[in-house]
Amino acid sequence: MAEEKKLKLSNTVLPSESMKVVAESMGIAQIQEETCQLLTDEDALKFMHMGKRQKLTTSDIDYALKLKNVEPLYGFHAQEFIPFRFASGGGRELYFYEEKEVDLSDIINTPLPRVPLDVCLKAHWLSIEGCQPAIPENPPPAPKEQQKAEATEPLKSAKPGQEEDGPLKGKGQGATQADGKGKEKKAPPLLEGAPLRLKPRSIHELSVEQQLYYKEITEACVGSCEAKRAEALQSIATDPGLYQMLPRFSTFISEGVRVNVVQNNLALLIYLMRMVKALMDNPTLYLEKYVHELIPAVMTCIVSRQLCLRPDVDNHWALRDFAARLVAQICKHFSTTTNNIQSRITKTFTKSWVDEKTPWTTRYGSIAGLAELGHDVIKTLILPRLQQEGERIRSVLDGPVLSNIDRIGADHVQSLLLKHCAPVLAKLRLPPDNQDAYRAEFGSLGPLLCSHVVKARAQAALQAQQVNRTTLTITQPRPTLTLSQAPQPGPRTPGLLKVPGSIALPVQTLVSARAAAPPQPSPPPTKFIVMSSSSSASSTQQVLSLSTSAPGSGSTTTSPVTTTVPSVQPIVKLVSTATTAPPSTAPSGPGSVQKYIVVSLPPTGEGKGGPTSHPSPAPPTSSSPSPLGGSALCGGKQEAGDSPPPAPGTPKANGSQPPSSGSPQPAP
Amino acid sequence: GSVAVEDQPDVSAVLSAYNQQGDPTMYEEYYSGLKHFIECSLDCHRAELSQLFYPLFVHMYLELVYNQHENEAKSFFEKFHGDQECYYQDDLRVLSSLTKKEHMKGNETMLDFRTSKFVLRISRDSYQLLKRHLQEKQNNQIWNIVQEHLYIDIFDGMPRSKQQIDAMVGSLAGEAKREANKSKVFFGLLKEPEIEVPLDDEDEEGENEEGKPKKKKPKKDSIGSKSKKQDPNAPPQNRIPLPELKDSDKLDKIMNMKETTKRVRLGPDCLPSICFYTFLNAYQGLTAVDVTDDSSLIAGGFADSTVRVWSVTPKKLRSVKQASDLSLIDKESDDVLERIMDEKTASELKILYGHSGPVYGASFSPDRLWATDHYQPLRIFAGHLADVNCTRFHPNSNYVATGSADRTVRLWDVLNGNCVRIFTGHKGPIHSLTFSPNGRFLATGATDGRVLLWDIGHGLMVGELKGHTDTVCSLRFSRDGEILASGSMDNTVRLWDAVKAFEDLETDDFTTATGHINLPENSQELLLGTYMTKSTPVVHLHFTRRNLVLAAGAYSPQ
């Protein structure tokens, strides 16, 4: 009320129209905007300009009013928002501060808030002899919008201003730059007059610094030091100004995958996929121009028949899952109606899945790839085939043991299907979950599915209760795209799938100690972080890292992971009881909470787990990919794969593998 | 009408000039009649006569409002405000809020409009055409306004084109009268005072570094010639009293000269490096920045009334020791200046308190400013119609230039307080200006994002630099005047080729006499570089004595 009066006092200053708005608008919060627009009190604007600000603030209006000998509006001190709330009732109007009741003890006990930072001065080079250095302090040389415009509309000429910037950005060759500049300066106006615009050269010469950076980063990404790798990936994911190196990175990755798939070098494939992920995550890069190189590489890592030397032991499943998520992310970002990336990818996956002769590994990849594309794809493409697939799985699992590899594969496919389909079914179907009904609809997978759906429901309910008690979410972009069903002739198939596989190894229980997000070949320093609340999709997530445990070990598999981690570092782990348990015992827990969180147990207490088998202590450096592998990869890149990397024995296994692979599973 | 109140604008008296009783319903007809006439006139006249639209529109609207024909005023406004040039939008918005007679009383903008006649520059032919038309049509209402409220500056010769007109109009009160820019301005530089330069030092340095002697020679000559030969355009040496140089001033001069020998020769092929000082955590509070001439200190003025001074060299800021400690110092020692400083207080930052409102200007005093021993203002420069946003002294200290929210730039004679130049052409409030080092040119930047270049000698616009998309807050020439740097709220620093901008200007007698200007559309050619910051408006620019650019601004997250 007080404000209203004040405003009326200032009637002569403020236009009556704005007065009306003030009177009519309901919440003060909106008035802020409205008045600012309508006021356009030139004095307030003056204060804004003199304050070198781009935003008109309430204090500007106050100053302007003071200048005119009008009492300013008290109470509006906030710069960004107005604390007043409005309420009316019984013919009365009230403006009030929205203040919650606070417990004094709370205030006393909470630590003091951080003191606002003081003004400080920071210097950086905006330009060095006319060239803007690509450092974090400067904006990225080519803003993402521009990259996007170049990629999507290459014929559309850049704006003159940007054109002008072009030669300046092609920095790095200090000496040659000075000579060429005069000419380059004159070029744009000439071109401007011409009817035909030339497309700017897309090949950038790298400065010496950039070449060094590129070398360092690529070596660290595929090298043996996990700390360095993390740093390098962080750099790729955050640094601006990598735009010019993108073509190189793209080639590096695609060639690297090409070579290492043949070599069955799982570790390097994982590293390369993590690079793709980091590139995707960089907010200043627009990858559209390089998607044609990246998609085949990523697809290869999803559906290739063999990705590692010992398919029965190595956890290539995690790589497939990770790459599947990458492809889904690519689809989400770059699929348009013109390039039809998503529908082409969908077709590729479907085709290889439907094929009877497809091996289980490829089958797994195809399903994972489809499933990651979102609920709609699961609904339309996976659910209808559940019955058929269930039969196929059963014939392998229940039938005579022909090949352990097949058995493992079928088991993985089964848990994958359960993992992805249960949440979707939980949403599609109404609560009474009847085992028979499921069996009727989905065949042999029915009962399992039913129990999973029940669990998914329970979990969703649980999460709804404790929405705010999050420890941390494993964020993973989960595309919810509608599938465009338009049939596209001639889907692009990655041509690198023909890999000779040799399958002859004993059954081995897998202890997977990988984080969900990036599969990490060298495990120990990883923290396992488990989320307690998220969308229903999260349930699938947790299975991801742990579903790999023990097809044969039945109900005893709940604890080995925890007991075998004598790591000093705090480790939070998720253990799934449900995924591998037989259907009868699975839904046993009263709350049916299917995860446990185990926080770093002291090594002494758990020492009996046997250091031989657990994955955590740093694997011998020889077994992790050596620098040789990295340099070989570089060589492979430069010579376009003419000479495949040497030393087939050196990067012999991924780092996650226990050194003695034949050791038995510890039984608690 | 009685307009005898020009000198003392008393509001009610001024407004009473509107106290004429025309038929309010006829106003729209009058206006559209004139509009029809102008639109049907020959092309060459149309552009010139179109200048009438805006002032007539404003005055007719104000008359309607003043005589309390609110509805007619509103409909008049609705009908014709769309016809006005886009650069008058801001004024029109203010105008639209004036809907009652009482509103007019406190409104400065309208007072300005009324007290100063709107100046139009029209060729004699066009004027005759207009006059004949109005007399034929007996359109007295409009004729009265033209007679009383407008100043029509008639010139003989070809009518101006639309572009020529557009370049010059836009200020609050129309163009500048031609007479306003007739007076002679001594834009030349003063003779440098003779200072004994310790040559031996310099020679040593020259020998130390290769290539230095080559550069030094022409430099020395130029310095020598400057002091010997009197610039024909320079004012008499003692036109205004200048203070004696103190020892410290001389020391600084010598330093300056030494630095000058190391100065980088800039040009289109040799662009300066830009070091950007970002004020972090300023919470939108940074209002002004300045850098000392020797580039050792940087000061920021803040909305919380503090001035913070940073040292940007390794030399830290120290305060003088306590009096008790000072008495212990040997006053004869050579390094007495060093000794009086208290090492304990050394820091890179000092905060100065004292203001009681936002600090809107921060400036390190240059070595020559005058007597500040008077309490009264020495000189009042009266003439601007709205706030003055920026001021700068001419290099020869005889003039001061001011940029104002009335969209004009004025040059004042310090000696007598006369306004010797009025520059119109900006379409928004002026926020930055700078003189070229040779004193002949002036560059101004405004909220319209354009930088205009003026020749002080004949008072005409000689260039227009388009490129910025927001207010140009800072302008600076390089030390030798080859490069003009401009910084803007659009987060960019742009470098312009000043040599090219000022070369082969056409300044024939006709141009000078009539003020006809033809600006080349060469902004893109003159633009040498654009450097974007992440999200930092460029509030200040500075060329060090060696021609390194220092830029400063407060980071403002979006």
mmCIF file of C-alpha atoms in Angstrom, chain A residues 166-437:
data_model
loop_
_atom_site.group_PDB
_atom_site.id
_atom_site.type_symbol
_atom_site.label_atom_id
_atom_site.label_comp_id
_atom_site.label_asym_id
_atom_site.label_seq_id
_atom_site.Cartn_x
_atom_site.Cartn_y
_atom_site.Cartn_z
ATOM 1 C CA GLY A 166 37.952 -14.445 -40.123
ATOM 2 C CA PRO A 167 41.462 -13.607 -41.157
ATOM 3 C CA LEU A 168 42.226 -12.289 -37.762
ATOM 4 C CA LYS A 169 41.214 -15.495 -36.183
ATOM 5 C CA GLY A 170 43.323 -17.604 -38.439
ATOM 6 C CA LYS A 171 46.014 -16.838 -36.010
ATOM 7 C CA GLY A 172 49.180 -18.370 -35.024
ATOM 8 C CA GLN A 173 51.650 -17.792 -37.783
ATOM 9 C CA GLY A 174 52.841 -14.517 -36.480
ATOM 10 C CA ALA A 175 55.266 -13.816 -39.258
ATOM 11 C CA THR A 176 53.165 -14.801 -42.204
ATOM 12 C CA GLN A 177 50.178 -13.163 -40.686
ATOM 13 C CA ALA A 178 51.596 -9.712 -40.981
ATOM 14 C CA ASP A 179 52.322 -10.126 -44.666
ATOM 15 C CA GLY A 180 49.034 -11.632 -45.557
ATOM 16 C CA LYS A 181 46.950 -9.274 -43.578
ATOM 17 C CA GLY A 182 46.990 -6.452 -46.021
ATOM 18 C CA LYS A 183 45.606 -8.636 -48.718
ATOM 19 C CA GLU A 184 43.129 -10.357 -46.541
ATOM 20 C CA LYS A 185 41.817 -7.072 -45.355
ATOM 21 C CA LYS A 186 40.857 -6.074 -48.801
ATOM 22 C CA ALA A 187 39.276 -9.343 -49.676
ATOM 23 C CA PRO A 188 35.926 -9.055 -47.931
ATOM 24 C CA PRO A 189 34.696 -5.919 -49.652
ATOM 25 C CA LEU A 190 35.600 -7.390 -52.997
ATOM 26 C CA LEU A 191 33.727 -10.524 -52.227
ATOM 27 C CA GLU A 192 30.884 -8.559 -50.892
ATOM 28 C CA GLY A 193 30.225 -6.995 -54.225
ATOM 29 C CA ALA A 194 30.514 -10.244 -56.075
ATOM 30 C CA PRO A 195 27.339 -12.227 -56.484
ATOM 31 C CA LEU A 196 29.019 -15.468 -55.591
ATOM 32 C CA ARG A 197 30.441 -15.874 -52.129
ATOM 33 C CA LEU A 198 33.239 -18.277 -51.633
ATOM 34 C CA LYS A 199 32.898 -20.660 -48.788
ATOM 35 C CA PRO A 200 35.587 -19.932 -46.252
ATOM 36 C CA ARG A 201 38.355 -22.438 -46.076
ATOM 37 C CA SER A 202 37.561 -24.993 -43.454
ATOM 38 C CA ILE A 203 41.077 -26.252 -42.962
ATOM 39 C CA HIS A 204 42.842 -24.323 -40.312
ATOM 40 C CA GLU A 205 46.506 -24.301 -39.836
ATOM 41 C CA LEU A 206 47.386 -24.901 -36.263
ATOM 42 C CA SER A 207 49.809 -22.735 -34.440
ATOM 43 C CA VAL A 208 52.775 -24.306 -32.758
ATOM 44 C CA GLU A 209 51.031 -24.011 -29.424
ATOM 45 C CA GLN A 210 47.966 -25.696 -30.756
ATOM 46 C CA GLN A 211 50.014 -28.485 -32.247
ATOM 47 C CA LEU A 212 51.695 -29.012 -28.906
ATOM 48 C CA TYR A 213 48.363 -28.948 -27.165
ATOM 49 C CA TYR A 214 46.933 -31.441 -29.582
ATOM 50 C CA LYS A 215 49.850 -33.766 -29.107
ATOM 51 C CA GLU A 216 49.697 -33.531 -25.334
ATOM 52 C CA ILE A 217 45.983 -34.016 -25.180
ATOM 53 C CA THR A 218 45.786 -36.980 -27.515
ATOM 54 C CA GLU A 219 48.671 -38.685 -25.819
ATOM 55 C CA ALA A 220 47.140 -38.153 -22.412
ATOM 56 C CA CYS A 221 43.753 -39.376 -23.586
ATOM 57 C CA VAL A 222 45.061 -42.725 -24.693
ATOM 58 C CA GLY A 223 48.016 -42.945 -22.359
ATOM 59 C CA SER A 224 48.387 -44.972 -19.241
ATOM 60 C CA CYS A 225 48.026 -42.302 -16.599
ATOM 61 C CA GLU A 226 44.445 -42.035 -15.499
ATOM 62 C CA ALA A 227 44.962 -38.710 -13.755
ATOM 63 C CA LYS A 228 46.407 -37.174 -16.877
ATOM 64 C CA ARG A 229 43.607 -38.613 -18.909
ATOM 65 C CA ALA A 230 41.008 -37.103 -16.634
ATOM 66 C CA GLU A 231 42.719 -33.773 -16.980
ATOM 67 C CA ALA A 232 42.891 -34.033 -20.731
ATOM 68 C CA LEU A 233 39.253 -35.025 -21.020
ATOM 69 C CA GLN A 234 38.330 -32.179 -18.750
ATOM 70 C CA SER A 235 40.209 -29.857 -21.029
ATOM 71 C CA ILE A 236 38.448 -31.200 -24.096
ATOM 72 C CA ALA A 237 35.118 -30.893 -22.406
ATOM 73 C CA THR A 238 35.532 -27.323 -21.227
ATOM 74 C CA ASP A 239 38.153 -25.382 -23.129
ATOM 75 C CA PRO A 240 36.970 -22.862 -25.613
ATOM 76 C CA GLY A 241 38.903 -22.469 -28.792
ATOM 77 C CA LEU A 242 39.233 -26.130 -29.714
ATOM 78 C CA TYR A 243 37.203 -25.411 -32.780
ATOM 79 C CA GLN A 244 40.208 -25.365 -35.030
ATOM 80 C CA MET A 245 41.430 -28.699 -33.795
ATOM 81 C CA LEU A 246 38.119 -30.441 -34.277
ATOM 82 C CA PRO A 247 38.970 -31.953 -37.654
ATOM 83 C CA ARG A 248 42.085 -33.451 -36.150
ATOM 84 C CA PHE A 249 40.296 -34.835 -33.129
ATOM 85 C CA SER A 250 37.615 -36.284 -35.306
ATOM 86 C CA THR A 251 40.107 -38.066 -37.532
ATOM 87 C CA PHE A 252 42.051 -39.207 -34.517
ATOM 88 C CA ILE A 253 38.991 -40.843 -33.065
ATOM 89 C CA SER A 254 37.675 -42.458 -36.198
ATOM 90 C CA GLU A 255 41.055 -43.803 -37.235
ATOM 91 C CA GLY A 256 41.756 -44.893 -33.715
ATOM 92 C CA VAL A 257 38.571 -46.888 -33.575
ATOM 93 C CA ARG A 258 39.257 -48.383 -36.964
ATOM 94 C CA VAL A 259 42.645 -49.632 -35.939
ATOM 95 C CA ASN A 260 41.821 -50.732 -32.446
ATOM 96 C CA VAL A 261 38.733 -52.652 -33.331
ATOM 97 C CA VAL A 262 40.889 -54.859 -35.474
ATOM 98 C CA GLN A 263 43.327 -55.144 -32.615
ATOM 99 C CA ASN A 264 40.521 -55.882 -30.177
ATOM 100 C CA ASN A 265 41.995 -53.290 -27.903
ATOM 101 C CA LEU A 266 39.111 -52.637 -25.577
ATOM 102 C CA ALA A 267 40.912 -50.118 -23.410
ATOM 103 C CA LEU A 268 41.763 -47.821 -26.244
ATOM 104 C CA LEU A 269 38.281 -48.033 -27.638
ATOM 105 C CA ILE A 270 36.969 -46.947 -24.294
ATOM 106 C CA TYR A 271 39.392 -44.067 -24.162
ATOM 107 C CA LEU A 272 38.357 -42.933 -27.592
ATOM 108 C CA MET A 273 34.693 -43.069 -26.695
ATOM 109 C CA ARG A 274 35.401 -40.967 -23.665
ATOM 110 C CA MET A 275 37.004 -38.446 -25.966
ATOM 111 C CA VAL A 276 33.863 -38.386 -28.066
ATOM 112 C CA LYS A 277 31.856 -37.828 -24.947
ATOM 113 C CA ALA A 278 34.108 -34.975 -23.872
ATOM 114 C CA LEU A 279 33.867 -33.336 -27.274
ATOM 115 C CA MET A 280 30.113 -33.643 -27.138
ATOM 116 C CA ASP A 281 30.090 -32.062 -23.731
ATOM 117 C CA ASN A 282 32.089 -29.010 -24.719
ATOM 118 C CA PRO A 283 29.593 -26.182 -24.838
ATOM 119 C CA THR A 284 31.630 -24.178 -27.331
ATOM 120 C CA LEU A 285 31.832 -26.831 -30.007
ATOM 121 C CA TYR A 286 29.336 -27.761 -32.627
ATOM 122 C CA LEU A 287 30.147 -31.176 -33.994
ATOM 123 C CA GLU A 288 27.682 -31.428 -36.812
ATOM 124 C CA LYS A 289 30.397 -31.187 -39.449
ATOM 125 C CA TYR A 290 32.203 -34.168 -37.986
ATOM 126 C CA VAL A 291 29.288 -36.369 -37.146
ATOM 127 C CA HIS A 292 29.810 -38.339 -40.329
ATOM 128 C CA GLU A 293 33.171 -39.433 -38.991
ATOM 129 C CA LEU A 294 32.122 -39.922 -35.411
ATOM 130 C CA ILE A 295 28.934 -41.910 -35.895
ATOM 131 C CA PRO A 296 30.578 -44.877 -37.654
ATOM 132 C CA ALA A 297 33.237 -44.952 -34.982
ATOM 133 C CA VAL A 298 30.735 -44.922 -32.167
ATOM 134 C CA MET A 299 28.459 -47.387 -33.908
ATOM 135 C CA THR A 300 31.361 -49.729 -34.317
ATOM 136 C CA CYS A 301 31.889 -49.686 -30.594
ATOM 137 C CA ILE A 302 28.254 -50.598 -30.083
ATOM 138 C CA VAL A 303 27.636 -53.411 -32.509
ATOM 139 C CA SER A 304 31.011 -54.808 -33.391
ATOM 140 C CA ARG A 305 31.046 -58.535 -32.974
ATOM 141 C CA GLN A 306 34.195 -58.526 -30.946
ATOM 142 C CA LEU A 307 35.705 -55.618 -29.105
ATOM 143 C CA CYS A 308 38.162 -57.316 -26.842
ATOM 144 C CA LEU A 309 40.568 -60.181 -26.791
ATOM 145 C CA ARG A 310 38.620 -62.297 -24.313
ATOM 146 C CA PRO A 311 34.936 -61.735 -24.916
ATOM 147 C CA ASP A 312 33.968 -63.954 -22.038
ATOM 148 C CA VAL A 313 36.016 -62.103 -19.485
ATOM 149 C CA ASP A 314 36.346 -58.521 -20.559
ATOM 150 C CA ASN A 315 33.575 -56.160 -19.901
ATOM 151 C CA HIS A 316 32.950 -54.966 -23.379
ATOM 152 C CA TRP A 317 29.284 -54.655 -22.474
ATOM 153 C CA ALA A 318 29.924 -51.454 -20.614
ATOM 154 C CA LEU A 319 31.606 -49.996 -23.668
ATOM 155 C CA ARG A 320 28.611 -50.930 -25.760
ATOM 156 C CA ASP A 321 26.290 -49.292 -23.244
ATOM 157 C CA PHE A 322 28.398 -46.173 -23.104
ATOM 158 C CA ALA A 323 28.676 -45.866 -26.859
ATOM 159 C CA ALA A 324 24.952 -46.473 -27.176
ATOM 160 C CA ARG A 325 24.324 -43.523 -24.934
ATOM 161 C CA LEU A 326 26.696 -41.470 -27.041
ATOM 162 C CA VAL A 327 24.816 -42.326 -30.189
ATOM 163 C CA ALA A 328 21.589 -41.388 -28.487
ATOM 164 C CA GLN A 329 23.132 -38.090 -27.506
ATOM 165 C CA ILE A 330 24.310 -37.489 -31.053
ATOM 166 C CA CYS A 331 20.831 -38.231 -32.330
ATOM 167 C CA LYS A 332 19.332 -35.846 -29.869
ATOM 168 C CA HIS A 333 21.657 -33.033 -30.816
ATOM 169 C CA PHE A 334 22.106 -33.387 -34.503
ATOM 170 C CA SER A 335 19.219 -35.309 -35.956
ATOM 171 C CA THR A 336 17.136 -33.150 -38.228
ATOM 172 C CA THR A 337 14.491 -33.814 -40.771
ATOM 173 C CA THR A 338 17.044 -33.410 -43.503
ATOM 174 C CA ASN A 339 19.809 -35.654 -42.300
ATOM 175 C CA ASN A 340 17.524 -38.198 -40.648
ATOM 176 C CA ILE A 341 20.316 -39.401 -38.453
ATOM 177 C CA GLN A 342 18.030 -40.951 -35.923
ATOM 178 C CA SER A 343 15.921 -42.904 -38.329
ATOM 179 C CA ARG A 344 18.987 -44.136 -40.164
ATOM 180 C CA ILE A 345 20.586 -45.260 -36.964
ATOM 181 C CA THR A 346 17.386 -46.880 -35.831
ATOM 182 C CA LYS A 347 17.195 -48.777 -39.062
ATOM 183 C CA THR A 348 20.734 -49.979 -38.759
ATOM 184 C CA PHE A 349 20.157 -51.290 -35.277
ATOM 185 C CA THR A 350 16.872 -52.908 -36.152
ATOM 186 C CA LYS A 351 18.302 -54.591 -39.181
ATOM 187 C CA SER A 352 21.130 -56.228 -37.330
ATOM 188 C CA TRP A 353 18.879 -57.244 -34.483
ATOM 189 C CA VAL A 354 16.276 -58.859 -36.686
ATOM 190 C CA ASP A 355 18.848 -60.889 -38.522
ATOM 191 C CA GLU A 356 18.827 -64.458 -37.204
ATOM 192 C CA LYS A 357 22.550 -64.926 -37.651
ATOM 193 C CA THR A 358 23.579 -61.911 -35.684
ATOM 194 C CA PRO A 359 25.862 -62.919 -32.814
ATOM 195 C CA TRP A 360 24.855 -62.138 -29.264
ATOM 196 C CA THR A 361 27.353 -59.332 -28.889
ATOM 197 C CA THR A 362 26.026 -57.420 -31.854
ATOM 198 C CA ARG A 363 22.538 -58.243 -30.746
ATOM 199 C CA TYR A 364 23.263 -56.732 -27.374
ATOM 200 C CA GLY A 365 24.683 -53.599 -28.954
ATOM 201 C CA SER A 366 21.737 -53.165 -31.269
ATOM 202 C CA ILE A 367 19.256 -53.479 -28.470
ATOM 203 C CA ALA A 368 21.227 -51.138 -26.243
ATOM 204 C CA GLY A 369 21.467 -48.615 -29.033
ATOM 205 C CA LEU A 370 17.753 -48.758 -29.643
ATOM 206 C CA ALA A 371 16.887 -48.651 -25.985
ATOM 207 C CA GLU A 372 18.951 -45.554 -25.385
ATOM 208 C CA LEU A 373 16.998 -43.714 -28.019
ATOM 209 C CA GLY A 374 14.168 -43.310 -25.605
ATOM 210 C CA HIS A 375 10.935 -44.752 -24.376
ATOM 211 C CA ASP A 376 9.117 -44.325 -27.629
ATOM 212 C CA VAL A 377 11.637 -46.399 -29.474
ATOM 213 C CA ILE A 378 11.476 -49.070 -26.794
ATOM 214 C CA LYS A 379 7.743 -49.075 -27.029
ATOM 215 C CA THR A 380 7.517 -49.350 -30.778
ATOM 216 C CA LEU A 381 10.523 -51.440 -31.645
ATOM 217 C CA ILE A 382 11.621 -53.488 -28.660
ATOM 218 C CA LEU A 383 8.467 -54.469 -26.846
ATOM 219 C CA PRO A 384 6.901 -56.158 -29.882
ATOM 220 C CA ARG A 385 9.944 -58.355 -30.263
ATOM 221 C CA LEU A 386 10.233 -59.351 -26.629
ATOM 222 C CA GLN A 387 8.496 -62.644 -27.048
ATOM 223 C CA GLN A 388 10.650 -63.725 -29.946
ATOM 224 C CA GLU A 389 13.815 -62.642 -28.267
ATOM 225 C CA GLY A 390 12.790 -64.333 -25.064
ATOM 226 C CA GLU A 391 12.480 -67.609 -26.867
ATOM 227 C CA ARG A 392 15.872 -67.209 -28.357
ATOM 228 C CA ILE A 393 17.405 -66.441 -24.984
ATOM 229 C CA ARG A 394 15.694 -69.369 -23.374
ATOM 230 C CA SER A 395 16.892 -71.736 -26.006
ATOM 231 C CA VAL A 396 20.437 -70.751 -25.198
ATOM 232 C CA LEU A 397 20.135 -70.573 -21.438
ATOM 233 C CA ASP A 398 18.019 -73.670 -20.925
ATOM 234 C CA GLY A 399 19.223 -75.721 -23.812
ATOM 235 C CA PRO A 400 22.367 -77.785 -24.014
ATOM 236 C CA VAL A 401 25.507 -75.831 -23.369
ATOM 237 C CA LEU A 402 26.978 -75.267 -26.763
ATOM 238 C CA SER A 403 29.133 -72.283 -26.061
ATOM 239 C CA ASN A 404 29.789 -70.313 -22.971
ATOM 240 C CA ILE A 405 30.173 -67.204 -25.019
ATOM 241 C CA ASP A 406 26.661 -67.556 -26.263
ATOM 242 C CA ARG A 407 25.423 -68.182 -22.790
ATOM 243 C CA ILE A 408 27.005 -65.053 -21.443
ATOM 244 C CA GLY A 409 25.748 -63.094 -24.375
ATOM 245 C CA ALA A 410 22.199 -64.330 -24.001
ATOM 246 C CA ASP A 411 22.273 -63.590 -20.332
ATOM 247 C CA HIS A 412 23.428 -60.070 -20.954
ATOM 248 C CA VAL A 413 20.805 -59.505 -23.577
ATOM 249 C CA GLN A 414 18.205 -60.735 -21.162
ATOM 250 C CA SER A 415 19.192 -58.418 -18.374
ATOM 251 C CA LEU A 416 19.501 -55.584 -20.838
ATOM 252 C CA LEU A 417 15.992 -56.124 -22.050
ATOM 253 C CA LEU A 418 14.665 -56.362 -18.530
ATOM 254 C CA LYS A 419 16.490 -53.247 -17.530
ATOM 255 C CA HIS A 420 15.181 -51.116 -20.323
ATOM 256 C CA CYS A 421 11.727 -52.536 -20.759
ATOM 257 C CA ALA A 422 10.613 -52.627 -17.146
ATOM 258 C CA PRO A 423 10.358 -48.861 -16.641
ATOM 259 C CA VAL A 424 8.578 -48.447 -19.923
ATOM 260 C CA LEU A 425 6.127 -51.182 -19.100
ATOM 261 C CA ALA A 426 5.601 -49.732 -15.672
ATOM 262 C CA LYS A 427 4.390 -46.604 -17.320
ATOM 263 C CA LEU A 428 2.377 -48.292 -20.016
ATOM 264 C CA ARG A 429 0.516 -50.842 -17.962
ATOM 265 C CA LEU A 430 -1.773 -50.366 -15.040
ATOM 266 C CA PRO A 431 -0.683 -51.650 -11.648
ATOM 267 C CA PRO A 432 -2.002 -55.150 -11.099
ATOM 268 C CA ASP A 433 0.970 -57.017 -12.517
ATOM 269 C CA ASN A 434 0.044 -60.557 -13.199
ATOM 270 C CA GLN A 435 2.748 -63.058 -13.999
ATOM 271 C CA ASP A 436 0.456 -65.011 -16.272
ATOM 272 C CA ALA A 437 -0.638 -61.999 -18.173
#
